[in-house]
Coordinates of C-alpha atoms in Angstrom, one line a residue:
X1 CA 57.0 174.2 305.5
X2 CA 56.5 171.7 308.4
X3 CA 54.6 168.7 306.7
X4 CA 54.3 165.5 308.4
X5 CA 52.6 161.9 308.0
X6 CA 52.2 159.3 310.2
X7 CA 50.7 155.7 309.2
X8 CA 50.9 152.2 308.3
X9 CA 51.1 150.2 304.7
X10 CA 51.1 146.9 303.2
X11 CA 54.9 147.5 303.7
X12 CA 55.5 147.5 307.3
X13 CA 52.1 145.8 308.7
X14 CA 50.3 142.8 308.6
X15 CA 47.1 142.5 306.9
X16 CA 45.8 141.6 310.6
X17 CA 47.3 144.8 312.1
X18 CA 45.5 146.5 308.9
X19 CA 42.3 145.1 308.9
X20 CA 41.9 146.1 312.7
X21 CA 43.0 149.4 311.8
X22 CA 40.5 150.0 309.4
X23 CA 38.9 153.5 308.9
X24 CA 35.6 154.0 308.4
X25 CA 34.7 157.4 306.4
X26 CA 33.5 158.6 310.4
X27 CA 36.8 157.4 311.6
X28 CA 38.5 159.5 309.4
X29 CA 36.2 162.4 309.8
X30 CA 36.6 162.4 313.4
X31 CA 40.2 161.7 313.1
X32 CA 41.2 165.1 311.3
X33 CA 39.1 167.1 312.9
X34 CA 40.5 166.2 316.6
X35 CA 43.8 166.5 314.0
X36 CA 43.3 170.0 313.8
X37 CA 42.7 170.8 316.7
X38 CA 45.4 169.4 318.6
X39 CA 48.2 171.7 319.4
X40 CA 50.9 171.2 317.1
X41 CA 49.1 170.6 313.3
X42 CA 47.1 173.6 311.7
X43 CA 45.8 171.4 308.7
X44 CA 45.2 167.4 308.3
X45 CA 44.0 165.3 305.7
X46 CA 43.6 161.1 305.7
X47 CA 44.5 159.0 302.9
X48 CA 42.3 155.3 303.9
X49 CA 42.6 153.0 301.4
X50 CA 42.4 148.7 301.9
X51 CA 46.2 148.5 301.8
X52 CA 47.3 151.6 303.5
X53 CA 46.1 154.0 306.3
X54 CA 48.3 157.9 306.7
X55 CA 47.7 160.8 308.8
X56 CA 49.3 163.8 306.9
X57 CA 49.8 167.3 308.6
X58 CA 51.1 170.7 308.7
X59 CA 53.1 170.5 312.0
X60 CA 54.9 172.9 314.0
X61 CA 56.9 170.3 316.1
X62 CA 58.6 167.3 314.8
X63 CA 58.6 165.4 318.2
X64 CA 55.7 166.7 319.4
X65 CA 53.5 166.2 315.9
X66 CA 54.5 162.6 316.0
X67 CA 53.7 161.8 318.7
X68 CA 50.4 163.5 319.0
X69 CA 49.4 162.2 315.5
X70 CA 50.4 158.8 316.6
X71 CA 48.5 158.9 319.3
X72 CA 45.4 159.7 317.4
X73 CA 45.6 156.8 314.8
X74 CA 45.3 154.4 317.7
X75 CA 42.6 156.6 319.5
X76 CA 40.5 155.8 316.5
X77 CA 42.1 153.0 315.1
X78 CA 40.9 151.2 318.0
X79 CA 44.3 149.1 317.8
X80 CA 46.4 150.4 321.2
X81 CA 49.3 152.4 320.8
X82 CA 51.7 149.8 321.8
X83 CA 50.8 147.8 319.6
X84 CA 50.8 149.8 316.8
X85 CA 54.2 151.7 317.3
X86 CA 55.5 149.0 315.7
X87 CA 54.1 149.0 312.4
X88 CA 54.0 152.7 312.1
X89 CA 56.3 154.9 309.8
X90 CA 57.5 158.9 309.6
X91 CA 58.1 160.6 306.7
X92 CA 58.7 164.5 307.0
X93 CA 59.0 167.4 304.8
X94 CA 60.7 166.7 301.1
X95 CA 61.1 162.8 302.9
X96 CA 56.7 163.4 302.8
X97 CA 56.4 165.1 300.0
X98 CA 58.6 162.2 297.8
X99 CA 56.7 159.0 300.1
X100 CA 52.7 160.9 298.7
X101 CA 54.4 160.9 295.6
X102 CA 55.5 158.0 295.1
X103 CA 52.2 156.3 296.4
X104 CA 50.3 158.7 293.5
X105 CA 52.5 157.3 290.8
X106 CA 52.0 153.3 292.1
X107 CA 55.4 152.8 293.5
X108 CA 53.7 151.7 296.4
X109 CA 51.6 149.9 295.7
X110 CA 50.8 146.0 296.0
X111 CA 50.7 145.9 292.7
X112 CA 53.2 148.2 290.7
X113 CA 51.8 151.3 288.6
X114 CA 48.3 150.7 289.8
X115 CA 45.9 153.7 288.8
X116 CA 43.6 153.4 292.0
X117 CA 45.2 155.2 294.4
X118 CA 45.0 158.4 292.2
X119 CA 41.0 158.4 292.7
X120 CA 41.3 157.5 296.5
X121 CA 44.0 160.4 297.3
X122 CA 41.4 162.7 295.2
X123 CA 38.9 161.8 297.6
X124 CA 40.8 162.5 300.2
X125 CA 41.5 165.8 299.6
X126 CA 37.8 166.3 298.7
X127 CA 37.1 165.4 302.3
X128 CA 39.5 167.3 303.8
X129 CA 38.5 170.6 301.8
X130 CA 35.1 169.4 302.9
X131 CA 35.9 169.8 306.5
X132 CA 38.4 173.0 305.9
X133 CA 41.1 171.0 307.7
X134 CA 43.3 171.4 304.0
X135 CA 45.0 174.6 304.3
X136 CA 47.7 175.8 301.2
X137 CA 50.0 173.6 302.2
X138 CA 48.0 170.3 302.0
X139 CA 46.0 171.5 298.8
X140 CA 49.5 172.1 297.3
X141 CA 50.5 169.1 298.0
X142 CA 47.7 166.6 297.2
X143 CA 47.0 168.5 294.0
X144 CA 50.2 168.2 292.8
X145 CA 50.3 164.9 293.6
X146 CA 48.1 164.0 291.5
X147 CA 49.4 166.1 288.4
X148 CA 52.1 163.7 289.2
X149 CA 49.9 160.5 289.2
X150 CA 48.5 161.3 285.8
X151 CA 51.8 162.7 284.8
X152 CA 53.7 159.0 285.3
X153 CA 51.1 157.1 283.9
X154 CA 50.5 159.6 280.6
X155 CA 54.3 159.5 280.3
X156 CA 56.4 155.6 281.0
X157 CA 54.2 152.4 280.8
X158 CA 53.8 152.4 284.7
X159 CA 50.8 150.7 284.7
X160 CA 52.0 147.9 282.7
X161 CA 54.9 147.4 284.8
X162 CA 53.7 144.4 286.8
X163 CA 51.4 143.3 284.4
X164 CA 53.9 143.3 281.3
X165 CA 56.4 140.5 283.7
X166 CA 53.6 138.3 284.6
X167 CA 52.0 138.3 281.0
X168 CA 55.2 137.4 279.6
X169 CA 55.9 134.5 282.2
X170 CA 52.8 132.7 281.6
X171 CA 53.2 133.7 277.6
X172 CA 56.3 131.9 278.0
X173 CA 54.3 128.9 280.1
X174 CA 52.3 128.8 277.8
X175 CA 54.9 128.2 274.7
X176 CA 54.0 131.5 272.9
X177 CA 50.3 130.2 272.2
X178 CA 47.2 131.4 273.3
X179 CA 47.5 131.9 277.3
X180 CA 43.7 131.5 277.9
X181 CA 43.6 128.2 275.7
X182 CA 46.9 126.9 277.6
X183 CA 45.0 127.8 281.0
X184 CA 41.7 127.1 280.5
X185 CA 40.6 124.2 283.0
X186 CA 43.6 123.5 284.8
X187 CA 44.6 124.4 288.6
X188 CA 46.9 126.9 290.0
X189 CA 49.3 127.0 292.9
X190 CA 50.3 130.5 294.0
X191 CA 52.8 130.5 296.6
X192 CA 52.6 133.8 298.2
X193 CA 50.5 136.6 298.2
X194 CA 52.2 139.6 298.0
X195 CA 51.8 142.5 295.0
X196 CA 53.3 140.1 292.2
X197 CA 51.7 136.5 293.7
X198 CA 48.2 138.4 293.8
X199 CA 49.0 139.9 290.3
X200 CA 49.4 136.1 289.2
X201 CA 46.7 135.2 290.8
X202 CA 44.3 137.5 289.4
X203 CA 45.7 137.7 285.8
X204 CA 45.5 133.5 285.9
X205 CA 41.2 133.9 286.9
X206 CA 40.7 136.4 284.0
X207 CA 42.4 134.1 281.9
X208 CA 40.3 130.8 282.6
X209 CA 41.6 128.7 285.5
X210 CA 39.8 126.6 286.6
X211 CA 41.2 126.9 290.4
X212 CA 43.2 129.1 292.0
X213 CA 44.6 127.4 295.1
X214 CA 46.7 130.2 297.7
X215 CA 49.5 129.1 300.4
X216 CA 51.4 132.2 302.6
X217 CA 53.2 132.0 305.7
X218 CA 50.9 134.7 306.8
X219 CA 47.2 132.6 306.6
X220 CA 45.5 135.5 307.0
X221 CA 47.1 136.9 304.0
X222 CA 46.3 134.4 301.4
X223 CA 42.2 133.9 303.1
X224 CA 42.7 137.8 301.7
X225 CA 43.6 137.3 297.9
X226 CA 41.1 134.2 297.7
X227 CA 38.6 136.9 299.2
X228 CA 39.2 139.3 296.1
X229 CA 39.6 136.4 293.7
X230 CA 36.5 135.1 294.3
X231 CA 34.0 138.9 294.6
X232 CA 35.6 139.6 291.5
X233 CA 32.5 139.9 289.0
X234 CA 34.7 139.6 285.6
X235 CA 35.5 135.6 286.2
X236 CA 34.5 132.7 287.8
X237 CA 37.5 131.2 289.8
X238 CA 37.1 128.7 292.5
X239 CA 40.0 129.9 295.0
X240 CA 41.0 128.3 298.6
X241 CA 43.3 129.3 300.5
X242 CA 46.1 126.8 302.5
X243 CA 48.9 127.2 305.0
X244 CA 52.2 126.8 303.7
X245 CA 52.8 123.2 304.9
X246 CA 50.2 122.1 302.7
X247 CA 52.1 123.0 299.8
X248 CA 53.8 119.5 299.5
X249 CA 50.4 117.5 299.1
X250 CA 49.4 121.0 296.3
X251 CA 51.8 120.3 293.8
X252 CA 50.7 117.0 293.1
X253 CA 46.9 118.7 292.4
X254 CA 48.5 121.8 290.2
X255 CA 48.9 121.6 287.3
X256 CA 50.4 125.2 287.6
X257 CA 52.8 126.8 290.1
X258 CA 53.2 130.2 290.4
X259 CA 55.8 131.3 293.3
X260 CA 56.9 135.0 295.0
X261 CA 57.8 135.4 298.1
X262 CA 60.7 137.2 300.0
X263 CA 62.3 133.7 301.4
X264 CA 66.2 134.0 301.1
X265 CA 66.2 130.2 300.3
X266 CA 64.6 127.8 297.8
X267 CA 61.1 127.8 298.8
X268 CA 60.4 124.6 296.0
X269 CA 63.7 122.2 295.8
X270 CA 64.4 120.3 292.7
X271 CA 63.4 117.5 294.8
X272 CA 60.2 118.3 296.2
X273 CA 59.0 119.1 292.4
X274 CA 60.1 115.8 291.7
X275 CA 58.2 114.2 294.0
X276 CA 55.0 115.6 293.2
X277 CA 55.1 114.9 289.0
X278 CA 55.8 111.0 290.8
X279 CA 52.9 111.2 292.8
X280 CA 50.6 113.0 289.8
X281 CA 52.0 110.2 287.2
X282 CA 53.1 107.3 289.6
X283 CA 56.5 106.9 287.8
X284 CA 59.8 108.2 288.2
X285 CA 60.2 111.7 287.0
X286 CA 63.3 111.0 284.0
X287 CA 66.1 113.5 284.4
X288 CA 67.0 115.6 281.2
X289 CA 70.9 116.6 281.6
X290 CA 73.5 115.9 279.0
X291 CA 75.2 112.1 279.7
X292 CA 77.8 113.7 281.2
X293 CA 76.4 114.7 284.4
X294 CA 74.7 111.6 284.8
X295 CA 75.4 108.7 287.0
X296 CA 76.6 106.5 285.2
X297 CA 80.5 105.9 284.3
X298 CA 80.4 104.1 281.3
X299 CA 78.6 106.3 279.8
X300 CA 80.2 109.2 281.0
X301 CA 83.7 107.7 279.2
X302 CA 82.3 106.1 276.2
X303 CA 81.5 109.6 274.4
X304 CA 86.6 109.7 274.4
X305 CA 87.0 107.8 271.8
X306 CA 88.5 103.9 271.4
X307 CA 90.6 103.3 274.5
X308 CA 90.3 106.3 276.4
X309 CA 90.8 104.5 279.6
X310 CA 93.7 103.9 279.0
X311 CA 96.7 104.9 280.7
X312 CA 93.9 107.4 282.7
X313 CA 95.8 108.3 286.2
X314 CA 92.8 107.7 288.1
X315 CA 90.6 104.8 289.6
X316 CA 87.5 104.9 288.0
X317 CA 85.4 103.2 290.0
X318 CA 86.3 105.5 292.9
X319 CA 84.9 108.4 291.1
X320 CA 81.7 110.1 292.8
X321 CA 78.5 109.7 291.1
X322 CA 76.8 112.4 289.4
X323 CA 79.6 113.6 288.2
X324 CA 81.9 113.1 284.6
X325 CA 85.5 112.1 284.9
X326 CA 86.5 115.0 283.2
X327 CA 85.1 116.9 285.8
X328 CA 85.7 118.5 289.6
X329 CA 84.5 115.5 291.3
X330 CA 87.8 113.3 289.8
X331 CA 90.4 115.6 290.1
X332 CA 89.9 117.4 293.7
X333 CA 93.2 117.5 295.6
X334 CA 95.4 116.2 292.6
X335 CA 98.4 117.5 292.8
X336 CA 100.1 119.2 290.3
X337 CA 102.3 115.8 288.2
X338 CA 98.2 113.5 288.7
X339 CA 97.2 117.0 287.2
X340 CA 99.0 117.6 284.7
X341 CA 99.2 113.3 283.6
X342 CA 95.1 113.9 284.1
X343 CA 94.9 117.0 281.4
X344 CA 96.9 115.5 279.3
X345 CA 95.0 112.2 278.5
X346 CA 91.8 114.2 278.5
X347 CA 92.9 116.4 275.5
X348 CA 94.3 113.2 274.2
X349 CA 90.8 111.7 274.6
X350 CA 88.8 114.4 272.5
X351 CA 88.3 114.2 269.1
X352 CA 88.8 117.9 267.4
X353 CA 90.6 119.6 264.5
X354 CA 94.1 119.6 263.8
X355 CA 94.1 123.4 263.3
X356 CA 92.2 123.8 266.8
X357 CA 95.0 121.8 268.7
X358 CA 96.5 123.8 271.3
X359 CA 100.6 124.2 271.3
X360 CA 102.7 122.6 274.4
X361 CA 103.6 126.0 275.5
X362 CA 99.8 126.6 275.8
X363 CA 99.6 123.9 277.3
X364 CA 101.8 124.0 280.0
X365 CA 100.3 127.6 280.5
X366 CA 96.7 126.3 281.2
X367 CA 98.4 122.8 283.1
X368 CA 100.0 125.4 285.1
X369 CA 96.5 127.7 285.6
X370 CA 94.3 124.4 286.7
X371 CA 96.9 123.4 288.9
X372 CA 96.7 126.6 290.8
X373 CA 93.0 126.6 290.5
X374 CA 92.9 123.4 292.3
X375 CA 95.7 124.4 294.9
X376 CA 93.8 127.3 295.7
X377 CA 89.9 126.4 295.2
X378 CA 90.5 122.4 296.3
X379 CA 88.6 121.7 292.6
X380 CA 89.1 123.0 289.2
X381 CA 86.2 123.7 286.7
X382 CA 84.8 120.6 284.9
X383 CA 85.4 120.0 281.7
X384 CA 82.7 118.3 279.5
X385 CA 82.7 117.6 275.9
X386 CA 79.1 119.0 274.8
X387 CA 77.0 116.5 273.6
X388 CA 73.7 117.2 272.3
X389 CA 70.3 117.5 274.9
X390 CA 67.6 115.0 274.9
X391 CA 64.9 115.9 273.2
X392 CA 62.2 116.3 276.3
X393 CA 58.6 115.4 276.8
X394 CA 56.0 117.8 276.3
X395 CA 55.8 119.5 279.4
X396 CA 52.6 118.6 281.8
X397 CA 53.7 120.3 285.1
X398 CA 54.2 124.4 284.9
X399 CA 55.9 126.7 286.9
X400 CA 56.8 130.4 287.4
X401 CA 58.9 131.9 289.7
X402 CA 58.7 135.6 289.8
X403 CA 61.0 135.8 292.7
X404 CA 64.6 137.6 293.1
X405 CA 66.2 135.4 295.0
X406 CA 64.6 132.8 293.0
X407 CA 62.1 130.6 295.1
X408 CA 62.5 127.1 292.7
X409 CA 65.6 125.5 292.5
X410 CA 67.1 125.9 289.1
X411 CA 67.8 122.0 288.5
X412 CA 63.7 121.4 287.7
X413 CA 64.8 122.9 284.2
X414 CA 66.0 119.4 283.8
X415 CA 62.8 117.1 284.6
X416 CA 61.2 115.6 281.9
X417 CA 57.5 117.1 281.5
X418 CA 58.5 120.0 283.7
X419 CA 58.8 123.6 282.6
X420 CA 60.2 126.1 284.4
X421 CA 60.0 130.1 283.7
X422 CA 61.7 132.0 286.2
X423 CA 63.7 135.8 286.1
X424 CA 66.7 134.9 284.6
X425 CA 64.5 132.5 281.5
X426 CA 62.4 136.1 280.6
X427 CA 65.4 138.2 281.4
X428 CA 67.0 135.8 278.2
X429 CA 63.8 136.0 276.1
X430 CA 62.8 139.3 276.4
X431 CA 64.9 141.5 278.1
X432 CA 62.8 142.3 280.6
X433 CA 63.7 145.7 280.6
X434 CA 60.3 147.8 280.0
X435 CA 59.5 147.1 283.7
X436 CA 62.8 147.7 285.0
X437 CA 62.9 151.2 282.6
X438 CA 59.5 152.6 283.6
X439 CA 60.2 152.1 287.4
X440 CA 63.3 153.9 287.2
X441 CA 61.8 156.9 284.8
X442 CA 59.0 157.4 286.9
X443 CA 61.0 157.4 290.1
X444 CA 63.1 160.5 288.3
X445 CA 60.0 161.4 287.8
X446 CA 59.2 161.6 291.2
X447 CA 62.6 163.4 292.2
X448 CA 61.9 166.3 289.9
X449 CA 58.5 166.9 291.1
X450 CA 59.4 167.0 294.7
X451 CA 62.6 169.2 294.1
X452 CA 60.2 171.5 292.2
X453 CA 57.6 171.3 294.7
X454 CA 60.4 172.0 297.8
X455 CA 61.4 174.8 295.8
X456 CA 57.8 176.0 294.9
X457 CA 57.0 176.0 298.4
X458 CA 60.6 177.8 299.7
X459 CA 60.1 180.8 297.2
X460 CA 56.5 181.1 298.4
X461 CA 57.7 181.2 302.0
X462 CA 59.3 184.6 301.5
X463 CA 56.2 186.0 299.0
X464 CA 54.8 187.3 302.6
X465 CA 57.7 188.9 303.1
X466 CA 58.2 190.6 299.7
X467 CA 55.1 191.7 299.4
X468 CA 55.0 193.4 302.7
X469 CA 58.7 195.1 301.7
X470 CA 57.1 196.6 299.1
X471 CA 54.0 198.0 300.7
X472 CA 56.1 199.7 303.6
X473 CA 58.1 201.0 300.6
X474 CA 54.5 202.3 298.8
X475 CA 53.7 204.2 302.3
X476 CA 57.3 205.5 302.3
X477 CA 56.8 206.9 299.0
X478 CA 53.2 208.2 299.7
X479 CA 54.5 209.7 302.7
X480 CA 57.0 211.7 301.1
X481 CA 55.2 212.9 297.7
X482 CA 52.6 214.2 300.9
X483 CA 55.2 216.1 302.8
X484 CA 56.4 217.1 299.3
X485 CA 52.9 219.0 297.9
X486 CA 52.7 220.7 301.6
X487 CA 56.0 222.3 300.6
X488 CA 55.6 222.8 297.2
X489 CA 51.9 224.3 297.0
X490 CA 52.8 225.6 293.7
X491 CA 53.7 222.4 291.6
X492 CA 50.9 221.9 288.8
X493 CA 49.5 218.4 288.3
X494 CA 51.6 217.5 285.5
X495 CA 54.7 218.7 287.9
X496 CA 53.7 216.4 291.0
X497 CA 53.1 213.8 288.8
X498 CA 55.9 214.0 286.6
X499 CA 58.0 213.7 290.2
X500 CA 55.3 210.6 291.4
X501 CA 56.5 208.6 288.6
X502 CA 60.3 209.2 288.9
X503 CA 60.1 208.7 292.5
X504 CA 58.8 205.2 292.3
X505 CA 60.8 203.9 289.3
X506 CA 63.3 204.8 291.9
X507 CA 62.3 202.9 294.4
X508 CA 60.6 199.9 292.5
X509 CA 64.8 199.7 290.8
X510 CA 66.2 199.8 294.2
X511 CA 63.9 196.8 295.3
X512 CA 63.3 194.5 292.4
X513 CA 67.1 193.1 291.8
X514 CA 67.3 192.1 295.7
X515 CA 63.6 190.7 295.7
X516 CA 63.9 188.9 292.6
X517 CA 67.4 187.3 294.0
X518 CA 65.8 186.7 297.6
X519 CA 63.0 184.6 295.7
X520 CA 65.7 182.7 293.7
X521 CA 67.7 182.4 297.1
X522 CA 65.2 181.1 299.1
X523 CA 63.2 178.6 296.4
X524 CA 66.7 176.6 297.1
X525 CA 67.7 173.8 299.9
X526 CA 68.5 176.0 303.1
X527 CA 66.8 179.2 302.0
X528 CA 63.8 179.6 304.4
X529 CA 66.6 181.6 306.2
X530 CA 66.0 184.4 303.7
X531 CA 62.9 185.4 304.8
X532 CA 63.7 186.3 308.6
X533 CA 66.8 188.1 307.1
X534 CA 65.1 190.3 305.0
X535 CA 62.5 191.1 307.5
X536 CA 65.0 192.0 309.8
X537 CA 66.9 193.8 307.6
X538 CA 64.2 196.8 307.4
X539 CA 62.7 196.4 310.4
X540 CA 59.5 195.0 309.1
X541 CA 55.9 194.6 311.3
X542 CA 56.0 190.2 311.4
X543 CA 51.8 191.3 312.1
X544 CA 52.5 192.9 308.6
X545 CA 53.4 190.0 307.2
X546 CA 51.4 187.5 309.0
X547 CA 48.2 189.7 307.7
X548 CA 49.6 189.2 303.5
X549 CA 49.9 185.5 304.7
X550 CA 46.7 185.0 305.6
X551 CA 45.0 186.9 302.8
X552 CA 47.2 184.7 300.5
X553 CA 45.1 181.8 302.2
X554 CA 42.2 183.5 301.8
X555 CA 41.9 183.9 298.4
X556 CA 43.8 180.6 297.9
X557 CA 41.2 178.4 295.7
X558 CA 39.1 175.8 297.0
X559 CA 38.3 174.3 293.8
X560 CA 37.6 169.9 293.5
X561 CA 40.7 168.3 292.3
X562 CA 40.2 167.3 288.8

């Protein structure tokens, strides 16, 4: 097997390149015909969708095949080879099988688990069969890919994987209420135009959101998503695309924000969200963090009890705002003696049940540990007494962060009137295992099916040699029986039949174990060499083996994929 795939997709190329490289049906036909006419390839098929263009071929030389397929893709797409090359990917043999099976299962789609790709693979195979460019390898490969895709959808929840995360996130924003009622009449800002952002935008549109604004670093991707949303006959949503630098202004208009980008840093800071809320309300946004975290020194010490400030070793006026005097800003840089005094003052100020008080020995261990921590990292963990969380007002600004790492500052949780749902809170609320479990299960299915396909192909590779060996043995038996007939003409028909059967049984028994074992060995990785060894050991005519192979190809069924 020398399967080779050269292609580009939404994972490797920007939308502008994909759009320019798109192939019409006529161009796809010409491409596969030119591919099989080229020297390295004997079979060819094209898988072309809005998000990918892939050329599959059975080649006899890897490097020559890559060069030829890349050149043909460039020629028929109209994009220059030098421009196209950086966006191309290449898979060979088992990796190529693994890639197509993953594509068939929806693992490589913009929306994980989408099933439309199965119909596109089916169409690709049917076209190659009509053009007689799909031989045994590609017929087997594409037929098996269709079966693997169907198995993934029937045995797992992969088709709901991406949808489940988005839907549950929106349900969390709606506080468990009806998403359609919650979304009606609102404006949504979607940051990012990848698979998850696209799915979120489509889900919001179907839920009845009034307007969707899409922002993306590549403006063409945002425009493309807008076209998809507005052309959907099942929705009546208004949609428009904006550049990323317009996000700050759009935040003041949006009711719902969904962000899922590949950024390594924050896309929306707490300050940016606070400014957006202030822009909407005209009032400074309140911080609902616990009192101990607020920058008012008297309030931070008030909870310690009467006389708590007495004998405190710290200059309270010098404490940085934004931290509790019990916390890391207060104790950073202390020497061990002062740290002991501060720890003793903190413990004296807290009101705990006497039964829960620590022993002097335990306190000494704690102080030693805290002193070591302060000496090592320059600070110690903040020590705050738990305080009741202030009642939050009803939210009017909703943010859904589906990115990992996060796009939106987690501190947004503290802003009054704002509800933030992110991957972390989704995991806490629902133990979001179904999506990950389904994807992992599909990956295992793909790996198992790739191994099975490879074993079947390697076993099939040796079959013509085994058939040729048995054919040669039958010829030898026939020749010896004819010679025996000439030397023993007085034998009756019954005796001749017994002798003929005996000789055949001896030959069959001698060949049975070696041929069964060689098929097993050939199915294992690296087993292709057993066919050559068999041909050499029995001096089999290469043309006879080739004739068996051609006969097998000619009887290969060409039925349409189910």
